[in-house]
């Protein structure tokens, strides 16, 4: 019962962050699964992919209804990440736990630093370079596949800076990219990943989806910059703990 309560609480908090912050909100799923629920790093990254896929697909449906998804640009970006995501998902289970923990700590620190920087917005670019889009999409796919993170903190600025989307469209389109990459990584892990405790993963994912709705309401009441700063400092502390744990 205590494990179920922890799973619901952790999923709710992460969903709240995801709904309030958009990209990057789900990055705490892996450390929560490892340090609160006792998952191994390999199992935590697989479970995180399940959670990220469910929450991103749910949020994508809402953004699609609002017309903020640029399907053509998102499909090109996602297609570039399919093979790296699948390859990353296939090799992740073979990596030592300390390496997965250290790599996630580095990525979490980068996400925190990115959140502390002011966001930029640009007009839609009429003709983005496909080579740059493919490179950015492949890099994001690899990160998603290996570490089980959605990578919204990387996808959103890439879609703004490389593809040329406005911020609102970039957030909606990033959900398409994240959903596709996460599903590709999950399929690559099928049969090779550690067995998941669905009695923990399912309520975690469900609470995250429900929490995301409250997070969107919270974002309407609290300044986004303040929310991002608070979350970024928490994430930096988590990243430091994971890096210390990896080298200890």
Tab-separated table of C-alpha atoms in Angstrom:
chain	number	residue	atom	x	y	z
A	1	UNK	CA	0.000	0.000	0.000
A	2	UNK	CA	2.825	2.427	0.832
A	3	UNK	CA	4.404	1.723	-2.598
A	4	UNK	CA	1.093	2.475	-4.326
A	5	UNK	CA	0.745	5.738	-2.402
A	6	UNK	CA	4.303	6.717	-3.340
A	7	UNK	CA	3.643	5.888	-7.001
A	8	UNK	CA	0.453	7.971	-7.049
A	9	UNK	CA	2.117	10.885	-5.254
A	10	UNK	CA	5.213	10.855	-7.468
A	11	UNK	CA	3.138	10.541	-10.636
A	12	UNK	CA	0.880	13.385	-9.542
A	13	UNK	CA	3.797	15.719	-8.803
A	14	UNK	CA	5.536	14.906	-12.091
A	15	UNK	CA	2.284	15.326	-14.020
A	16	UNK	CA	1.761	18.657	-12.287
A	17	UNK	CA	5.237	19.771	-13.366
A	18	UNK	CA	4.671	18.508	-16.894
A	19	UNK	CA	1.375	20.341	-17.224
A	20	UNK	CA	2.692	23.561	-15.726
A	21	UNK	CA	6.062	23.669	-17.448
A	22	UNK	CA	5.580	21.811	-20.720
A	23	UNK	CA	8.936	20.493	-21.955
A	24	UNK	CA	11.132	19.039	-19.236
A	25	UNK	CA	8.450	18.408	-16.659
A	26	UNK	CA	8.726	14.619	-16.882
A	27	UNK	CA	12.495	14.486	-16.390
A	28	UNK	CA	12.050	13.683	-12.690
A	29	UNK	CA	10.316	10.373	-13.465
A	30	UNK	CA	13.553	8.359	-13.609
A	31	UNK	CA	15.013	9.581	-10.280
A	32	UNK	CA	11.602	9.128	-8.620
A	33	UNK	CA	11.408	5.535	-9.862
A	34	UNK	CA	14.960	4.794	-8.699
A	35	UNK	CA	15.107	6.516	-5.310
A	36	UNK	CA	11.478	6.390	-4.179
A	37	UNK	CA	10.206	3.157	-5.718
A	38	UNK	CA	13.354	1.001	-5.804
A	39	UNK	CA	13.665	0.451	-9.561
A	40	UNK	CA	17.047	-0.299	-11.085
A	41	UNK	CA	18.326	2.406	-13.484
A	42	UNK	CA	17.599	0.166	-16.509
A	43	UNK	CA	14.062	-0.648	-15.352
A	44	UNK	CA	13.458	2.994	-14.397
A	45	UNK	CA	14.337	4.243	-17.878
A	46	UNK	CA	11.979	1.672	-19.440
A	47	UNK	CA	9.157	2.547	-17.038
A	48	UNK	CA	9.783	6.228	-17.705
A	49	UNK	CA	9.297	5.616	-21.430
A	50	UNK	CA	5.865	4.135	-20.685
A	51	UNK	CA	4.950	7.137	-18.547
A	52	UNK	CA	6.322	9.646	-21.064
A	53	UNK	CA	4.493	7.965	-23.954
A	54	UNK	CA	1.139	7.990	-22.165
A	55	UNK	CA	1.387	11.557	-20.878
A	56	UNK	CA	2.766	12.960	-24.136
A	57	UNK	CA	0.119	11.254	-26.275
A	58	UNK	CA	-2.616	12.597	-23.993
A	59	UNK	CA	-1.201	16.115	-24.118
A	60	UNK	CA	-0.695	15.828	-27.898
A	61	UNK	CA	-4.414	15.180	-28.386
A	62	UNK	CA	-5.238	18.371	-26.472
A	63	UNK	CA	-2.735	20.450	-28.474
A	64	UNK	CA	-4.007	18.981	-31.753
A	65	UNK	CA	-7.512	20.189	-30.910
A	66	UNK	CA	-6.053	23.652	-30.271
A	67	UNK	CA	-4.240	23.649	-33.620
A	68	UNK	CA	-0.742	24.096	-32.158
A	69	UNK	CA	0.839	20.975	-33.729
A	70	UNK	CA	2.835	21.437	-36.952
A	71	UNK	CA	2.447	17.898	-38.284
A	72	UNK	CA	4.785	18.105	-41.287
A	73	UNK	CA	7.720	19.617	-39.398
A	74	UNK	CA	7.122	17.318	-36.432
A	75	UNK	CA	6.973	14.217	-38.643
A	76	UNK	CA	10.319	15.085	-40.262
A	77	UNK	CA	11.917	15.784	-36.895
A	78	UNK	CA	10.501	12.581	-35.402
A	79	UNK	CA	11.481	10.446	-38.408
A	80	UNK	CA	15.113	11.496	-37.951
A	81	UNK	CA	15.003	10.235	-34.363
A	82	UNK	CA	13.370	6.852	-34.981
A	83	UNK	CA	16.503	4.790	-35.602
A	84	UNK	CA	18.604	6.485	-32.868
A	85	UNK	CA	15.721	6.037	-30.404
A	86	UNK	CA	15.373	2.362	-31.292
A	87	UNK	CA	19.143	1.827	-31.132
A	88	UNK	CA	19.361	3.628	-27.800
A	89	UNK	CA	16.490	1.591	-26.419
A	90	UNK	CA	18.175	-1.653	-27.494
A	91	UNK	CA	21.534	-0.880	-25.860
A	92	UNK	CA	20.290	0.838	-22.693
A	93	UNK	CA	19.682	-2.443	-20.847
A	94	UNK	CA	23.261	-3.515	-21.506
A	95	UNK	CA	24.853	-0.410	-20.011
A	96	UNK	CA	26.164	-0.512	-16.422
A	97	UNK	CA	23.917	1.083	-13.820
A	98	UNK	CA	26.507	3.667	-12.787
A	99	UNK	CA	26.854	4.873	-16.381
A	100	UNK	CA	23.085	5.240	-16.840
A	101	UNK	CA	22.839	7.111	-13.534
A	102	UNK	CA	25.741	9.430	-14.402
A	103	UNK	CA	24.422	10.107	-17.911
A	104	UNK	CA	20.990	10.913	-16.566
A	105	UNK	CA	22.515	13.230	-13.972
A	106	UNK	CA	24.310	15.155	-16.717
A	107	UNK	CA	21.163	15.412	-18.843
A	108	UNK	CA	19.101	16.518	-15.825
A	109	UNK	CA	21.673	19.232	-15.064
A	110	UNK	CA	21.551	20.419	-18.684
A	111	UNK	CA	17.744	20.511	-18.506
A	112	UNK	CA	17.911	22.626	-15.337
A	113	UNK	CA	20.374	25.067	-16.882
A	114	UNK	CA	18.190	25.323	-19.988
A	115	UNK	CA	15.169	26.150	-17.810
A	116	UNK	CA	17.078	28.899	-15.999
A	117	UNK	CA	17.808	30.618	-19.314
A	118	UNK	CA	15.145	32.926	-20.747
A	119	UNK	CA	13.024	31.451	-23.522
A	120	UNK	CA	13.152	32.955	-26.984
A	121	UNK	CA	10.492	33.147	-29.640
A	122	UNK	CA	10.982	33.505	-33.361
A	123	UNK	CA	8.695	33.777	-36.377
A	124	UNK	CA	7.964	30.659	-38.373
A	125	UNK	CA	10.852	29.931	-40.726
A	126	UNK	CA	9.752	29.448	-44.349
A	127	UNK	CA	12.502	26.983	-45.330
A	128	UNK	CA	14.443	25.357	-42.476
A	129	UNK	CA	17.495	23.304	-43.415
A	130	UNK	CA	16.629	19.620	-43.483
A	131	UNK	CA	20.162	18.591	-42.531
A	132	UNK	CA	19.992	20.543	-39.282
A	133	UNK	CA	16.515	19.206	-38.545
A	134	UNK	CA	17.703	15.638	-39.122
A	135	UNK	CA	20.739	16.132	-36.876
A	136	UNK	CA	18.708	17.646	-34.057
A	137	UNK	CA	16.016	14.964	-34.388
A	138	UNK	CA	18.584	12.158	-34.324
A	139	UNK	CA	20.247	13.556	-31.200
A	140	UNK	CA	16.945	13.850	-29.376
A	141	UNK	CA	15.970	10.313	-30.400
A	142	UNK	CA	19.205	8.903	-29.001
A	143	UNK	CA	18.711	10.682	-25.654
A	144	UNK	CA	15.122	9.431	-25.443
A	145	UNK	CA	16.079	5.859	-26.298
A	146	UNK	CA	18.947	5.514	-23.831
A	147	UNK	CA	17.716	7.534	-20.866
A	148	UNK	CA	13.944	7.201	-21.110
A	149	UNK	CA	13.286	10.942	-21.007
A	150	UNK	CA	10.910	12.749	-23.304
A	151	UNK	CA	13.461	15.437	-24.021
A	152	UNK	CA	11.010	18.310	-24.243
A	153	UNK	CA	13.644	20.604	-22.757
A	154	UNK	CA	15.760	19.792	-25.849
A	155	UNK	CA	12.974	19.430	-28.424
A	156	UNK	CA	11.270	22.770	-27.795
A	157	UNK	CA	14.372	24.979	-28.266
A	158	UNK	CA	15.408	22.868	-31.269
A	159	UNK	CA	12.014	23.309	-32.901
A	160	UNK	CA	12.238	27.066	-32.261
A	161	UNK	CA	15.873	27.587	-33.238
A	162	UNK	CA	16.356	24.963	-35.963
A	163	UNK	CA	12.890	24.465	-37.453
A	164	UNK	CA	11.790	28.055	-36.873
A	165	UNK	CA	8.501	27.471	-35.068
A	166	UNK	CA	6.966	29.900	-32.636
A	167	UNK	CA	7.101	28.840	-28.993
A	168	UNK	CA	3.471	27.749	-28.692
A	169	UNK	CA	3.683	25.661	-31.879
A	170	UNK	CA	7.036	24.242	-30.767
A	171	UNK	CA	5.550	22.985	-27.496
A	172	UNK	CA	2.651	21.286	-29.281
A	173	UNK	CA	4.864	19.819	-32.011
A	174	UNK	CA	7.427	18.561	-29.487
A	175	UNK	CA	4.752	16.283	-28.040
A	176	UNK	CA	4.419	14.550	-31.420
A	177	UNK	CA	8.189	14.044	-31.568
A	178	UNK	CA	8.389	12.793	-27.976
A	179	UNK	CA	5.483	10.356	-28.421
A	180	UNK	CA	6.977	8.828	-31.581
A	181	UNK	CA	10.514	8.561	-30.160
A	182	UNK	CA	9.311	7.060	-26.877
A	183	UNK	CA	7.234	4.424	-28.662
A	184	UNK	CA	10.187	3.507	-30.904
A	185	UNK	CA	12.467	3.122	-27.881
A	186	UNK	CA	9.868	1.002	-26.070
A	187	UNK	CA	9.469	-1.333	-29.040
A	188	UNK	CA	13.255	-1.754	-29.221
A	189	UNK	CA	13.325	-2.770	-25.549
A	190	UNK	CA	10.524	-5.323	-25.875
A	191	UNK	CA	11.754	-8.722	-24.764
A	192	UNK	CA	15.128	-7.444	-23.564
A	193	UNK	CA	14.210	-5.037	-20.785
A	194	UNK	CA	13.686	-5.994	-17.161
A	195	UNK	CA	10.127	-6.965	-16.279
A	196	UNK	CA	8.201	-3.966	-15.026
A	197	UNK	CA	6.050	-3.872	-11.921
A	198	UNK	CA	2.821	-2.741	-13.555
A	199	UNK	CA	1.156	-2.384	-10.163
A	200	UNK	CA	3.495	0.586	-9.717
A	201	UNK	CA	3.935	1.842	-13.284
A	202	UNK	CA	0.218	1.957	-14.186
A	203	UNK	CA	-0.917	4.128	-11.236
A	204	UNK	CA	2.206	6.293	-11.664
A	205	UNK	CA	1.290	6.966	-15.313
A	206	UNK	CA	-2.383	7.512	-14.500
A	207	UNK	CA	-1.579	10.005	-11.757
A	208	UNK	CA	0.819	11.817	-14.111
A	209	UNK	CA	-1.911	12.234	-16.734
A	210	UNK	CA	-4.381	13.564	-14.153
A	211	UNK	CA	-1.741	15.797	-12.575
A	212	UNK	CA	-0.964	17.355	-15.951
A	213	UNK	CA	-4.488	18.791	-16.133
A	214	UNK	CA	-4.034	20.478	-12.758
A	215	UNK	CA	-0.617	21.660	-13.883
A	216	UNK	CA	-2.135	23.539	-16.807
A	217	UNK	CA	-4.510	25.290	-14.421
A	218	UNK	CA	-1.587	26.106	-12.102
A	219	UNK	CA	0.343	27.617	-15.011
A	220	UNK	CA	-2.545	30.028	-15.601
A	221	UNK	CA	-2.305	31.330	-12.027
A	222	UNK	CA	1.453	31.374	-11.281
A	223	UNK	CA	4.058	33.133	-13.463
A	224	UNK	CA	5.781	30.596	-15.692
A	225	UNK	CA	9.229	32.061	-15.023
A	226	UNK	CA	8.852	31.517	-11.274
A	227	UNK	CA	7.687	27.916	-11.754
A	228	UNK	CA	10.608	27.153	-14.041
A	229	UNK	CA	13.175	28.614	-11.621
A	230	UNK	CA	11.837	26.551	-8.704
A	231	UNK	CA	11.736	23.374	-10.776
A	232	UNK	CA	15.206	24.027	-12.227
A	233	UNK	CA	16.840	24.348	-8.799
A	234	UNK	CA	15.114	21.167	-7.603
A	235	UNK	CA	16.327	19.406	-10.741
A	236	UNK	CA	19.887	20.640	-10.197
A	237	UNK	CA	19.849	19.182	-6.691
A	238	UNK	CA	18.562	15.842	-8.024
A	239	UNK	CA	21.224	15.842	-10.761
A	240	UNK	CA	23.969	16.467	-8.186
A	241	UNK	CA	22.716	13.569	-6.034
A	242	UNK	CA	22.665	11.224	-9.032
A	243	UNK	CA	26.179	12.175	-10.099
A	244	UNK	CA	27.463	11.648	-6.558
A	245	UNK	CA	25.669	8.292	-6.422
A	246	UNK	CA	27.211	7.248	-9.754
A	247	UNK	CA	30.806	7.908	-8.678
A	248	UNK	CA	30.430	6.741	-5.062
